[in-house]
Amino acid sequence: MTTQLGGSASRALPATDPGRGSEPAHRKERSVSAFGLAVKIVLLGLLVSFSVWAAFPLIAGEHWVGLGILVAATALLLYAYLTPRHIPAKYLLPGTVFLVIFQLFPVLYTASTAFTNFGDGHRGSKQDAVVAIQTASVTQVPGSTEYALSIATTGDPATGPIVFLITDPASKKVSVGDGFGLKELPAGDVTVTSSGKVTAARGYTVLNVGQASARSKEITEFVVPTAGGAIRSTGLSRAYEGKAGRVYDAATDSIRDTTSGKVWKADESLGAFVASDGEKLAQGWKVNVGFANFTRALTDDSISGPFLGTLVWNFVFAICSTGFTFLLGMFIAVALHSSRVRFRNLYRILLVLPYAMPSFAMLLVWRDMFNTDFGLINNLLGIHTNWFGGAMTARIAVILVQLWLGYPYMFLVCTGALQAIPGELVDATKVDGASPWKGFRAVTLPLLMIALTPLLISSFAFNFNNFNAIWLTTEGAPFPADNLTNGATDLLITYTYRLAFGASGAQYGFAAAISIFIFLIVAVVSTISFRRTRHQEEVYS
Amino acid sequence: MTQVGWRHLVAVLGVVFAIIPLLFVLSAALNPLGTLSSTELLPTGASTENFSKLFGSTGFPYWFVNSVVIAGVAASASVFLSALAAYAFSRRRFAGRRVGLMSLLLIQMFPQFLAVVAIFLMFSTITDLWPAFGFNTWWGMIFLYLGGALGVNTWLMKGFYDTIPKELDESAYVDGATHSQIFFKILLPLIAPILAVTGLLAFIGTINEFLIANVFLTEGTSKTLAVGLYGLIAGSRDTNFGMFCAGTLLTAIPTVGVFMYLQRYIVEGLSAGAVKG
């Protein structure tokens, strides 16, 4: 008797129904089919073997937290599908697992960076910043030690991480140097030529000249930090130990330039070393900055002004994109909603064609159709407009593109919704003597709106963040001469993208703060509209 | 007569608007010169040179297969996952049901691709540990897209389930069916129209997804059509335009195929899903 009665269906039924008690035993026995059982066993078997397979790299890499999560998740899944209880969970878990790992976790991580200064120059810990500043200032000074150098890797010669194998000229001892420092290798593990060059080392692949010169840029930038400076390469077979021109002093928590004597003190609130004259070293570290990113978006004049302008345009864009496509789609759908129109199916197929085309490609094609010199639009109209050169024309252009991409979908949806409206209702208005237009206004349109408002809201939310529509056509252009980060057609999302990954240096923390603003705006607008829809539905139905 | 005449006029104007860019693409694809500046609205020549160049000198066949496999598997799997979840939301009453439904909507409203830094860092670790699911793999990309499986689709489907009378599954329950039999044998066939619509939307969405794929698929043969075709004209826009348009036309084929295959459900599903969305 393992039957679990749960959910509305079972609650609607008394467990033992005296009036129909002829076959109570039959009713309580849920017949689990052999096929269903087999599927379940196979799937759970796959789950377990997948977890076992996934556990090996975790154990090898000593990721104990990850292993714990894996074991816990597997146990939870097995429990959910082996007990007869928790029926909703059985249906929700598969999607939820993916949602949590690939959506919720990245979003939460991103949101948490909104409170930091994470970005170019502020990526790692303070320790990393100190090492980077010191090694970057390393110069070859007279008398610095020269080493024979071999370049090796622990992985694939073309892509594996680079290490330096160097031989001390005095002691002939071989050491391996990576990004963290030097480590001596046992003499038995290496083969060294008389000139001191390492030709083989256990556990490492020594690169030949061709392989090494293919990666010469990486090798030139590679540094091995040492106590007083760092080891760098000169060419592919020599290395030197240079002295750091800038040294960190733990006692005063500051960086000192050994030649000029200038001092930069660590500022924990900024995550950077700052000199008394206000100069900041480029290399800083990641710190918590509280709400600074949020207040900066609202109070910094160079940002808040363009930001508000972008916000207004963003609304105009989303409303026009959704509204115009809906109006055009509905208009054509209404026009074709009459059995007296011949070739209706042909029209429909042709009208839906844009919807079938890949939108990313068509956006790029449209960009070329707006080309000033040989674009199709100018050719057809016989004009010479620089569409993406002016703010107004660029905005008209992107909305026109949205209209083309979007109205076939609205046409389809409206066609469907129109068919769901009973014809008698419309006929009744005719009997009452109303004009077709009045009948449409009073009966068809309200019913259409009830059916389509949820779709219009989600279309609005989609267009509000329609990254491709702008990025693949104008890239936000035209830009004002004095502000290259915020163009006339930029949406908040493209603006944010440029902040996060733009050429002027990545500002993930600030970009994340803006995306939280975007999220709040869209959430508020959608919630209000959904509320209003509810009311509407009550009024009309 | 005028009552029908205006309808034809509207339809013809609508069709003209729809067709012009498509004619332009077709003309560019057939244009033997294959440059943007030499392309006219109507085809001036007919050559398959752009197509053969596309197959001969680029990774197009790989991109095509990658796109179809990734979008096909991701769309079907995500439809199945949201059908499962929507069943629970529509037919079962449990603690956290309302909260769950609301949070699905809310999570969707966060601009997900801004999490691309987090996704990148996450997949760097995954690539180290399990290369089979890392960057440049089908599985990694599909799993990533499945993160968005629950969401708007679940809402649409829940609305559709709600229109199916509860008495139907209740009577099956009386007859001794298990919840999984009710789901697979009774409800799943009945919600076919909305499965078709969400499947089509998911397929189109995935095949058009550019940004995350661009970060995720960097090796030549692992790219999707969006990433590959974009790369084709990123450098030399004018000269590769013909090849690009040829690729665009070919990219439409899987979408049209899915559309044709699902067509009989689509209009019904769109309207019915919309009514109770």
XYZ file of C-alpha atoms in Angstrom, chain A residues 150-163 199 204-220 236:
33
model
C 64.760 26.309 -21.783
C 61.064 26.815 -22.315
C 58.789 23.951 -21.355
C 55.185 23.212 -20.598
C 53.191 20.684 -18.631
C 50.606 20.297 -21.363
C 50.225 20.590 -25.107
C 53.223 22.364 -26.731
C 50.918 24.828 -28.506
C 48.570 25.740 -25.677
C 49.822 24.347 -22.345
C 50.961 26.635 -19.510
C 54.519 27.882 -19.981
C 57.277 27.254 -17.443
C 67.031 19.253 -23.058
C 57.705 18.589 -18.545
C 57.693 18.867 -22.324
C 60.591 20.993 -23.540
C 59.510 23.124 -26.521
C 61.641 23.010 -29.648
C 62.681 26.231 -31.379
C 59.704 26.265 -33.728
C 57.163 25.690 -30.977
C 58.804 28.268 -28.756
C 59.027 30.987 -31.369
C 55.351 30.457 -32.217
C 54.586 31.540 -28.667
C 57.294 34.171 -28.376
C 54.882 36.913 -27.342
C 53.681 34.909 -24.356
C 57.259 34.047 -23.460
C 58.365 37.685 -23.525
C 64.408 32.112 -26.268
